[in-house]
Coordinates of C-alpha atoms in Angstrom, one line a residue:
Chain W
M1 CA 80.7 237.1 104.6
I2 CA 79.8 238.6 101.3
A3 CA 78.3 235.3 100.3
R4 CA 75.5 235.9 102.7
W5 CA 74.2 238.9 100.9
P6 CA 72.5 237.1 98.0
A7 CA 70.7 234.9 100.4
T8 CA 69.3 237.9 102.3
A9 CA 68.4 239.6 99.0
A10 CA 66.6 236.5 97.9
L11 CA 64.6 236.5 101.2
L12 CA 63.6 240.1 100.7
L13 CA 62.6 239.5 97.2
A14 CA 60.5 236.4 98.2
A15 CA 58.8 238.4 100.8
A16 CA 58.0 241.4 98.6
P17 CA 55.2 239.9 96.4
V18 CA 53.4 238.7 99.5
M19 CA 53.3 242.2 100.9
A20 CA 52.1 243.7 97.7
A21 CA 49.3 241.2 96.9
D22 CA 46.5 243.0 98.7
L23 CA 43.8 244.9 96.9
T24 CA 43.5 248.7 97.1
P25 CA 40.0 249.7 98.4
T26 CA 38.1 252.2 96.3
G27 CA 35.0 254.3 96.9
S28 CA 33.8 256.0 100.0
P29 CA 33.8 253.9 103.2
S30 CA 30.9 256.0 104.4
A31 CA 28.7 255.1 101.4
P32 CA 25.6 253.1 102.3
G33 CA 26.2 249.4 102.3
Y34 CA 30.0 249.7 101.9
T35 CA 31.9 246.5 102.7
P36 CA 35.6 246.4 103.2
I37 CA 37.8 245.5 100.2
G38 CA 40.9 243.4 100.4
R39 CA 42.5 241.4 103.2
D40 CA 44.0 244.3 105.1
E41 CA 40.8 246.3 105.3
Q42 CA 38.7 243.3 106.0
G43 CA 41.0 242.4 108.9
L44 CA 41.0 245.9 110.3
W45 CA 37.2 246.0 110.1
A46 CA 36.8 242.6 111.8
E47 CA 39.1 243.8 114.6
A48 CA 37.3 247.1 114.9
D49 CA 33.9 245.4 115.0
E50 CA 35.0 243.3 117.9
Q51 CA 36.2 246.4 119.8
E52 CA 32.9 248.2 119.1
R53 CA 31.0 245.3 120.6
E54 CA 32.9 245.9 123.8
L55 CA 32.6 249.6 123.6
K56 CA 28.8 249.4 123.2
A57 CA 28.6 247.6 126.6
S58 CA 31.0 250.0 128.3
K59 CA 29.8 251.4 131.6
L60 CA 31.5 254.6 130.8
I61 CA 29.4 255.5 127.8
V62 CA 27.3 258.6 128.4
R63 CA 23.8 257.6 127.1
D64 CA 21.8 260.8 127.7
P65 CA 19.5 260.7 124.6
G66 CA 19.3 264.5 124.2
V67 CA 23.0 265.0 124.3
N68 CA 23.7 262.1 121.9
A69 CA 21.0 263.4 119.5
Y70 CA 22.6 266.9 119.6
L71 CA 26.1 265.6 118.9
R72 CA 24.8 263.6 116.0
R73 CA 23.0 266.7 114.6
V74 CA 26.3 268.6 114.7
L75 CA 28.1 265.7 113.0
C76 CA 25.5 265.4 110.3
R77 CA 25.4 269.2 109.6
T78 CA 29.3 269.1 109.3
V79 CA 29.8 266.1 107.1
G80 CA 26.4 265.9 105.4
D81 CA 23.4 263.6 106.0
G82 CA 24.5 261.1 103.4
H83 CA 27.8 260.5 105.1
C84 CA 27.0 260.8 108.8
R85 CA 24.7 257.7 108.7
A86 CA 27.8 255.5 108.5
V87 CA 29.3 257.0 111.7
R88 CA 28.5 255.6 115.1
L89 CA 29.3 258.2 117.7
Y90 CA 30.1 257.2 121.3
L91 CA 30.5 259.7 124.1
V92 CA 32.9 258.2 126.6
R93 CA 33.1 259.5 130.1
A94 CA 36.8 260.5 130.6
P95 CA 38.1 263.9 131.7
I96 CA 40.6 264.2 128.9
F97 CA 40.8 266.3 125.7
N98 CA 40.6 263.6 123.0
A99 CA 38.5 262.0 120.3
D100 CA 39.4 259.2 117.9
M101 CA 38.0 257.5 114.8
G102 CA 38.2 253.8 113.9
P103 CA 38.3 252.3 110.4
T104 CA 34.6 251.3 110.4
G105 CA 33.2 254.7 111.4
V106 CA 33.3 254.4 115.2
L107 CA 33.9 257.9 116.6
R108 CA 34.8 258.1 120.2
L109 CA 34.4 261.5 121.8
Y110 CA 35.7 262.0 125.4
T111 CA 33.7 264.2 127.8
G112 CA 36.8 266.2 128.7
L113 CA 36.8 267.5 125.1
L114 CA 33.2 268.8 125.4
L115 CA 34.2 270.8 128.5
R116 CA 37.0 272.5 126.6
V117 CA 35.4 273.1 123.3
R118 CA 33.6 276.4 123.6
D119 CA 30.9 276.3 121.0
E120 CA 29.3 274.3 118.3
A121 CA 31.7 275.6 115.6
E122 CA 34.7 274.3 117.6
L123 CA 33.0 270.9 118.1
A124 CA 32.2 270.8 114.3
A125 CA 36.0 271.3 113.6
I126 CA 36.8 268.2 115.8
L127 CA 34.0 266.1 114.3
G128 CA 35.1 267.1 110.8
H129 CA 38.7 266.2 111.6
E130 CA 37.7 262.7 112.9
F131 CA 35.4 262.1 109.9
T132 CA 38.2 262.9 107.5
H133 CA 40.3 260.1 109.2
F134 CA 37.4 257.7 108.4
E135 CA 36.6 258.9 104.9
N136 CA 40.3 259.0 103.8
R137 CA 40.9 255.5 105.3
H138 CA 43.7 256.7 107.6
S139 CA 43.6 253.6 109.8
L140 CA 44.3 251.3 106.8
A141 CA 47.1 253.5 105.4
D142 CA 48.5 253.9 108.9
M143 CA 48.5 250.1 109.5
R144 CA 50.2 249.4 106.2
R145 CA 52.8 252.1 106.7
R146 CA 53.6 250.9 110.2
R147 CA 53.8 247.3 109.0
S148 CA 56.1 248.2 106.1
A149 CA 58.3 250.4 108.3
T150 CA 58.8 247.6 110.9
N151 CA 59.3 245.0 108.2
W152 CA 62.0 247.0 106.4
G153 CA 63.6 247.9 109.7
A154 CA 63.7 244.3 110.8
W155 CA 64.9 242.9 107.4
L156 CA 67.7 245.4 107.0
T157 CA 68.8 244.8 110.6
V158 CA 69.0 241.1 109.9
A159 CA 70.8 241.8 106.7
S160 CA 73.3 244.1 108.5
I161 CA 74.0 241.4 111.0
A162 CA 74.5 238.9 108.2
A163 CA 76.9 241.4 106.6
S164 CA 78.9 241.7 109.8
A165 CA 78.0 245.4 110.0
P166 CA 75.2 245.1 112.6
R167 CA 72.9 248.1 113.0
N168 CA 69.4 248.5 114.1
Y169 CA 67.5 250.1 111.2
T170 CA 64.0 250.1 112.9
P171 CA 64.2 253.6 114.3
D172 CA 65.1 255.0 110.9
F173 CA 61.9 253.6 109.4
L174 CA 59.8 254.5 112.5
V175 CA 60.9 258.2 111.9
S176 CA 59.3 258.0 108.5
Y177 CA 56.2 256.3 109.9
Y178 CA 55.6 259.0 112.5
S179 CA 56.3 261.7 109.9
Y180 CA 53.5 260.1 107.8
S181 CA 51.2 260.0 110.8
R182 CA 51.6 263.7 111.4
D183 CA 50.8 264.3 107.7
Q184 CA 47.6 262.4 108.2
E185 CA 46.7 264.6 111.1
R186 CA 47.4 267.7 109.1
E187 CA 45.2 266.3 106.3
A188 CA 42.4 265.6 108.9
D189 CA 42.7 269.1 110.4
L190 CA 42.3 270.8 107.0
G191 CA 39.7 268.3 105.9
G192 CA 37.7 269.0 109.0
L193 CA 38.1 272.8 108.5
H194 CA 36.8 272.6 105.0
R195 CA 33.8 270.5 106.1
M196 CA 32.8 272.7 109.0
S197 CA 33.2 275.9 107.0
G198 CA 31.3 274.3 104.2
A199 CA 28.5 273.8 106.7
G200 CA 28.4 277.5 107.6
Y201 CA 30.5 277.3 110.8
R202 CA 33.0 280.0 111.6
P203 CA 36.3 278.6 110.2
L204 CA 38.6 280.4 112.7
A205 CA 37.0 278.4 115.5
A206 CA 39.2 275.4 114.5
S207 CA 42.4 277.3 115.2
N208 CA 40.9 278.6 118.5
V209 CA 40.7 275.0 119.9
W210 CA 44.5 274.8 119.8
M211 CA 45.1 278.3 121.1
H212 CA 43.0 277.5 124.1
L213 CA 44.7 274.2 124.7
R214 CA 48.1 276.0 124.8
E215 CA 46.7 278.6 127.2
E216 CA 45.4 275.8 129.4
K217 CA 48.9 274.1 129.4
D218 CA 50.3 277.5 130.6
A219 CA 47.7 277.7 133.4
Q220 CA 48.3 274.1 134.4
A221 CA 52.1 274.7 134.7
R222 CA 51.5 277.9 136.7
G223 CA 49.3 276.0 139.1
L224 CA 52.0 273.4 139.6
G225 CA 54.9 275.9 139.7
V226 CA 56.7 274.2 136.8
R227 CA 57.6 275.3 133.3
S228 CA 54.9 275.1 130.6
L229 CA 55.4 272.3 128.1
K230 CA 53.1 273.9 125.5
D231 CA 55.9 274.4 123.0
R232 CA 58.0 271.4 124.0
D233 CA 59.2 269.6 120.8
Y234 CA 59.0 265.9 121.5
G235 CA 61.1 265.1 118.5
P236 CA 60.5 262.7 115.5
F237 CA 58.6 260.0 117.4
V238 CA 55.2 261.7 117.9
S239 CA 52.0 261.0 116.0
H240 CA 50.6 264.5 116.0
P241 CA 51.9 267.9 114.9
M242 CA 52.6 270.4 117.7
D243 CA 49.7 272.4 119.0
V244 CA 51.3 275.7 117.9
E245 CA 51.6 274.4 114.3
R246 CA 48.0 273.3 114.2
M247 CA 46.8 276.6 115.6
T248 CA 48.8 278.5 113.0
Y249 CA 47.9 276.6 109.8
L250 CA 44.3 276.4 110.8
A251 CA 44.2 280.2 111.4
R252 CA 45.9 280.9 108.0
E253 CA 43.5 278.6 106.1
G254 CA 40.6 279.6 108.3
Q255 CA 40.9 283.3 107.5
A256 CA 40.9 282.5 103.8
L257 CA 37.7 280.6 104.2
T258 CA 35.9 283.3 106.2
T259 CA 32.9 284.8 104.4
P260 CA 29.6 286.3 105.6
A261 CA 28.1 282.8 105.0
T262 CA 30.5 281.2 107.5
S263 CA 29.7 282.9 110.7
F264 CA 27.8 280.4 112.8
D265 CA 29.2 279.8 116.3
G266 CA 26.3 278.0 118.0
L267 CA 27.4 279.1 121.4
D268 CA 23.9 279.1 123.0
D269 CA 22.8 275.9 121.4
Y270 CA 26.0 274.2 122.6
R271 CA 25.5 275.3 126.2
R272 CA 21.8 274.5 126.2
Q273 CA 22.0 271.1 124.7
L274 CA 24.9 269.9 126.9
A275 CA 23.4 271.4 130.1
P276 CA 22.1 268.0 131.4
I277 CA 25.6 266.6 131.7
W278 CA 27.4 269.8 132.5
P279 CA 27.6 269.3 136.3
M280 CA 29.0 265.8 135.8
L281 CA 31.7 267.0 133.4
I282 CA 32.7 269.9 135.7
D283 CA 32.8 267.5 138.7
D284 CA 35.0 265.0 136.8
Q285 CA 37.4 267.8 136.0
I286 CA 37.8 269.6 139.4
K287 CA 38.4 266.2 141.2
L288 CA 41.6 265.7 139.2
N289 CA 44.0 267.6 141.5
D290 CA 44.9 269.8 138.6
F291 CA 44.2 273.3 140.0
G292 CA 45.6 275.4 137.2
A293 CA 43.9 273.6 134.3
S294 CA 40.6 273.3 136.1
E295 CA 40.5 276.9 137.0
Y296 CA 41.3 277.9 133.4
V297 CA 38.5 275.6 132.2
L298 CA 36.0 277.1 134.6
A299 CA 36.9 280.7 133.7
N300 CA 36.4 279.8 130.0
L301 CA 33.0 278.3 130.8
A302 CA 32.1 281.5 132.7
R303 CA 33.4 284.0 130.2
G304 CA 32.9 286.6 132.9
D305 CA 29.4 285.4 133.8
W306 CA 29.9 283.3 136.9
T307 CA 26.8 281.3 137.5
G308 CA 26.0 279.6 140.8
P309 CA 27.2 276.2 139.7
L310 CA 30.5 277.6 138.3
L311 CA 31.1 279.6 141.5
Y312 CA 30.4 276.5 143.5
A313 CA 32.9 274.4 141.4
R314 CA 35.6 277.1 141.8
A315 CA 35.0 277.2 145.5
E316 CA 35.4 273.4 145.7
L317 CA 38.6 273.7 143.8
Y318 CA 40.0 276.1 146.3
R319 CA 38.7 274.2 149.3
A320 CA 40.5 271.0 148.1
R321 CA 43.8 272.9 147.6
G322 CA 44.9 273.6 151.1
L323 CA 44.8 275.9 154.1
I324 CA 45.7 279.2 152.5
D325 CA 42.9 278.8 150.0
Q326 CA 40.1 278.2 152.5
L327 CA 39.4 281.9 152.7
T328 CA 39.1 282.2 149.0
A329 CA 36.8 279.1 149.0
E330 CA 34.6 280.7 151.7
A331 CA 34.3 283.9 149.6
L332 CA 33.4 282.0 146.5
Y333 CA 30.8 279.8 148.3
R334 CA 29.2 283.0 149.7
Q335 CA 29.0 284.4 146.2
A336 CA 27.4 281.2 145.0
I337 CA 25.0 280.8 147.8
V338 CA 23.2 284.1 147.3
R339 CA 22.3 283.1 143.8
D340 CA 19.1 281.4 142.8
D341 CA 21.0 278.8 140.8
A342 CA 23.3 277.8 143.6
P343 CA 23.7 273.9 143.8
V344 CA 22.5 272.4 147.1
A345 CA 26.1 271.2 147.8
T346 CA 27.1 274.9 148.2
W347 CA 25.7 274.8 151.7
R348 CA 27.8 271.7 152.5
G349 CA 31.0 273.3 151.1
L350 CA 30.4 276.5 153.0
G351 CA 29.7 274.7 156.2
L352 CA 32.9 272.6 155.9
V353 CA 35.1 275.6 155.0
L354 CA 33.6 277.7 157.9
L355 CA 34.6 275.0 160.4
R356 CA 38.1 275.2 159.1
N357 CA 38.1 279.0 159.2
G358 CA 37.2 279.0 162.9
R359 CA 33.6 280.1 162.5
A360 CA 32.3 276.9 164.2
D361 CA 28.7 278.1 165.0
E362 CA 28.0 279.4 161.6
G363 CA 29.6 276.3 160.0
R364 CA 27.5 273.9 162.1
A365 CA 24.3 275.9 161.3
M366 CA 25.2 275.7 157.6
L367 CA 25.7 272.0 157.7
R368 CA 22.3 271.5 159.4
D369 CA 20.8 273.7 156.7
Y370 CA 22.4 271.5 154.1
L371 CA 21.1 268.3 155.7
R372 CA 17.6 269.8 155.6
R373 CA 18.0 270.5 151.9
A374 CA 19.7 267.2 151.1
P375 CA 18.1 264.6 153.4
D376 CA 19.5 261.7 151.5
A377 CA 23.2 262.9 151.5
V378 CA 25.5 260.0 151.4
D379 CA 27.7 261.6 154.1
R380 CA 24.7 262.5 156.3
A381 CA 26.0 260.6 159.3
A382 CA 29.5 262.3 159.2
L383 CA 28.1 265.7 158.6
Q384 CA 25.5 265.3 161.3
A385 CA 28.3 264.5 163.7
M386 CA 30.1 267.6 162.7
A387 CA 26.9 269.7 163.0
D388 CA 26.5 268.3 166.5
G389 CA 30.0 269.5 167.4
M390 CA 31.6 266.1 167.5
Chain Q
M1 CA 82.5 233.1 127.6
N2 CA 81.8 230.6 130.4
A3 CA 82.7 233.2 133.0
K4 CA 80.2 235.6 131.4
I5 CA 77.4 233.1 131.6
M6 CA 78.3 232.3 135.2
T7 CA 78.2 235.9 136.1
M8 CA 74.8 236.4 134.4
A9 CA 73.4 233.3 136.2
L10 CA 74.7 234.6 139.5
A11 CA 73.1 238.0 138.9
L12 CA 69.8 236.3 138.1
L13 CA 69.9 234.3 141.2
L14 CA 70.7 237.4 143.3
A15 CA 67.9 239.3 141.7
A16 CA 65.3 236.6 142.3
P17 CA 64.4 237.5 145.9
A18 CA 63.5 241.0 144.6
V19 CA 60.7 239.6 142.4
A20 CA 57.3 240.4 143.7
G21 CA 55.8 237.5 145.7
W22 CA 53.0 236.6 148.1
K23 CA 53.5 235.1 151.5
V24 CA 50.9 233.3 153.6
V25 CA 49.9 235.3 156.7
A26 CA 49.7 233.3 159.9
P27 CA 46.4 233.7 161.7
T28 CA 47.8 235.4 164.8
R29 CA 48.2 239.1 165.8
V30 CA 50.6 240.7 163.3
T31 CA 51.9 244.3 162.9
V32 CA 51.3 245.6 159.4
A33 CA 52.8 248.3 157.1
Q34 CA 55.9 248.4 159.3
S35 CA 54.0 250.4 161.8
T36 CA 52.4 250.2 165.2
L37 CA 49.1 249.1 163.5
S38 CA 48.3 245.5 164.2
V39 CA 45.5 243.1 163.3
T40 CA 44.4 239.5 163.9
P41 CA 43.5 237.8 160.6
D42 CA 41.8 234.5 160.0
A43 CA 43.6 231.8 157.9
G44 CA 43.9 232.2 154.2
W45 CA 45.3 235.7 153.7
N46 CA 48.4 236.4 151.6
R47 CA 50.7 239.3 152.0
W48 CA 52.3 241.0 149.0
T49 CA 56.1 241.4 149.5
V50 CA 56.1 244.6 147.6
K51 CA 55.2 247.9 149.4
P52 CA 53.3 250.2 147.0
I53 CA 54.3 253.1 149.2
R54 CA 56.3 253.4 152.3
N55 CA 53.4 253.1 154.8
E56 CA 51.2 250.7 152.8
E57 CA 51.0 246.9 152.9
R58 CA 48.6 244.8 150.8
W59 CA 46.9 241.5 151.4
S60 CA 44.7 239.4 149.3
L61 CA 42.6 236.2 149.4
D62 CA 42.4 235.3 145.7
G63 CA 44.7 237.8 144.1
P64 CA 44.7 241.6 144.1
L65 CA 42.2 242.0 141.3
L66 CA 39.6 239.9 143.1
N67 CA 40.1 241.2 146.6
R68 CA 42.6 243.5 148.1
L69 CA 43.1 244.6 151.7
S70 CA 45.4 247.6 152.0
F71 CA 46.8 248.7 155.4
Y72 CA 48.0 252.3 155.7
G73 CA 50.2 252.4 158.7
G74 CA 50.5 256.1 159.5
I75 CA 50.4 258.3 156.4
A76 CA 52.2 261.5 157.5
Q77 CA 51.3 265.1 156.8
D78 CA 51.5 266.0 153.1
E79 CA 52.0 262.4 152.0
P80 CA 49.9 260.9 149.2
L81 CA 47.9 257.6 149.4
A82 CA 49.7 256.1 146.3
R83 CA 53.0 256.3 144.5
E84 CA 53.2 259.4 142.3
R85 CA 54.1 258.8 138.7
N86 CA 55.5 262.3 138.3
R87 CA 55.7 264.3 141.6
K88 CA 56.1 267.7 139.9
R89 CA 53.7 267.4 137.0
E90 CA 51.1 264.9 138.1
P91 CA 51.0 265.3 141.9
L92 CA 48.4 263.3 143.9
P93 CA 46.4 264.9 146.6
K94 CA 48.1 264.9 150.0
F95 CA 47.0 263.9 153.5
D96 CA 46.5 266.8 156.0
R97 CA 46.4 266.1 159.8
T98 CA 43.4 268.4 160.2
M99 CA 41.2 266.3 157.8
R100 CA 37.8 265.2 158.9
A101 CA 36.0 262.0 157.7
T102 CA 34.5 263.9 154.7
D103 CA 38.0 265.2 153.7
I104 CA 39.4 261.6 153.9
A105 CA 36.6 260.5 151.6
E106 CA 37.5 263.2 149.1
L107 CA 41.2 262.3 149.5
I108 CA 40.4 258.7 148.5
E109 CA 38.1 259.7 145.7
R110 CA 40.6 262.1 144.1
T111 CA 43.4 259.5 144.4
V112 CA 41.4 256.7 142.9
R113 CA 40.0 258.9 140.1
I114 CA 43.6 259.6 139.0
T115 CA 45.5 256.4 139.7
E116 CA 42.8 254.0 138.5
E117 CA 41.4 256.4 135.8
A118 CA 37.9 256.0 137.3
P119 CA 35.8 259.0 136.3
D120 CA 32.6 257.5 137.7
F121 CA 33.8 257.2 141.3
V122 CA 30.8 257.6 143.7
T123 CA 31.0 257.8 147.5
E124 CA 28.2 255.8 148.9
A125 CA 28.5 256.5 152.7
V126 CA 30.6 258.5 155.1
E127 CA 30.0 257.9 158.7
P128 CA 31.6 258.0 162.1
A129 CA 32.8 254.6 163.3
T130 CA 35.2 253.3 166.0
F131 CA 38.6 252.3 164.8
A132 CA 41.2 250.8 167.0
G133 CA 39.3 251.7 170.1
Q134 CA 38.8 255.4 169.3
P135 CA 36.4 257.5 167.2
G136 CA 37.2 257.3 163.5
F137 CA 35.4 256.9 160.2
R138 CA 33.9 254.3 157.8
L139 CA 33.5 255.0 154.1
R140 CA 31.9 253.1 151.3
Y141 CA 32.5 253.8 147.6
R142 CA 32.2 252.3 144.1
Y143 CA 33.9 253.0 140.8
T144 CA 34.6 251.4 137.4
A145 CA 38.1 250.4 136.4
G146 CA 38.8 248.2 133.4
E147 CA 35.1 247.8 132.8
L148 CA 34.7 246.2 136.1
V149 CA 32.6 247.8 138.9
R150 CA 34.6 247.8 142.1
R151 CA 33.4 248.6 145.6
G152 CA 35.5 249.7 148.5
E153 CA 35.1 250.0 152.3
A154 CA 37.6 252.0 154.3
R155 CA 37.9 252.3 158.1
G156 CA 40.4 254.3 160.0
R157 CA 41.3 257.3 162.1
I158 CA 43.9 259.9 162.6
A159 CA 46.3 259.2 165.5
D160 CA 49.2 261.5 166.4
G161 CA 48.7 263.5 163.2
R162 CA 49.0 260.3 161.0
L163 CA 46.4 258.5 159.1
Y164 CA 45.8 254.8 160.0
M165 CA 43.4 253.1 157.7
I166 CA 42.4 249.7 156.3
V167 CA 40.7 249.5 152.9
F168 CA 39.0 246.6 151.3
T169 CA 38.4 246.7 147.6
A170 CA 36.9 244.0 145.3
P171 CA 34.6 243.7 142.2
A172 CA 31.0 244.4 143.0
L173 CA 30.1 241.2 141.3
H174 CA 30.3 238.5 144.0
Y175 CA 33.8 239.3 145.5
F176 CA 33.0 242.4 147.5
D177 CA 30.1 240.9 149.4
A178 CA 31.9 237.5 149.7
G179 CA 35.1 239.0 151.2
L180 CA 33.7 241.9 153.2
P181 CA 32.8 240.0 156.4
R182 CA 36.4 238.6 156.7
A183 CA 37.9 242.0 155.9
A184 CA 35.6 243.7 158.4
A185 CA 36.6 241.2 161.1
I186 CA 40.3 242.2 160.5
M187 CA 39.3 245.9 160.6
D188 CA 37.5 245.3 163.9
S189 CA 40.6 243.7 165.3
A190 CA 42.8 246.7 164.6
R191 CA 45.0 248.2 167.3
I192 CA 47.4 251.1 167.2
G193 CA 50.5 251.0 169.4

């Protein structure tokens, strides 16, 4: 049995030079005209280019030119004009809090994130974070680390079988890989923080993103009647640090970076520039059957100033939830409908909820009113039947 | 050692019938979704032997990604239209016996948005229509899933507080228009009880 060891060691030795042969890329990947260096980076880039070709054609890309131009302006202000040119930013329609960065500078930003981020400074923190992944070649390092971890895990497992002491070593190496991945995220968090504060944005906004995400998880759990998972430790096999940790170190570092020169929030700009896609984003959120999180998101958007569209959205949320909430929905629709900025669909919602609440005549009249205001409604035939008392 | 292999082979054989399969549907009146809902199909439909949920049965002509006909045979009060991945933390919207056509349209929309991760779901039409001899509804919708635009038509009604519905879904490119007349004929043939 012992005789097998030299053979295994020889195999490991033979494999080692092959793994170490690749070049180490140098220079900034965001520099103009940069081309990937070495087999690994070239391979990663080729793969990423293929994915980008598909992404470009995706039906879920939000192509509003004004919104895209604004997002790019925030990115360029955060990372600098010289660097931002290398980044291709794609806004993807998906109601989730997420963004990711590929090795070639493809930044995917999901619409659910725009709904949760409260101002330009918070957005800048996210964009700075993603840019740091790109500039510091995290994809390449991540790929190499993962490959090395699974290689060693597999070889040692084979060796242990050969030595008649079988043991699966892969998890041991994966633990170290995930730990490394979390370090990359911390590096990107702090890199993003320094970039955004360097651009004059309020540094403590970065910590706020995570504080609000934790609050949202509480609200979500309350809505579902379950325990909040905001501080659940998922153990060693997770790619990101816990929200509470990110909130804390970003606040500590953020306070240190706070000066009179770093005070820009850009709340009004953020709201105004994203206004064209706001109703779509809200609609995508409230149709997720996630009452607690949706209501929390709406309250954050309102910040005490409940506009017609926000009141309408909240009413829709209550109308969809069930019988007890129909009266709350009615009250909210009534608050929305007296405002100048009430969406036309408010008349529809109020009409439907009144029929449920036993106010048939008023409900029918409201539906007729809605059909006059929205003659091309897709559910015209069904609503007309209800308005006619059928 | 041999006994072990024999046991494993036996276990595999026993497990085989549980593997998902498709069976040809005979072109005569058949009851579907283990309910009192019955239809008369033309030849060429295949029935999936797996039930996605208790009251649903699925048919297809060319495979479920290309055309799918779902029969809902009496969804009861507070039941969802699809299997819930996590009932407590990711609940799906539930059917309510007081729902009108517009509510059913919203129920389908919310379900598809979650289960198929389709944020661009659009309802195209909601209208009254006869189903199984009584007033019911007809819905049309479209959404993108896996970069493919899909269209759907649903017809149904609520009977005895339960939802009876037949839904045809297919890619907007060719398959929806190609399959809809045959699916619509099956919907027209529906009877309850």
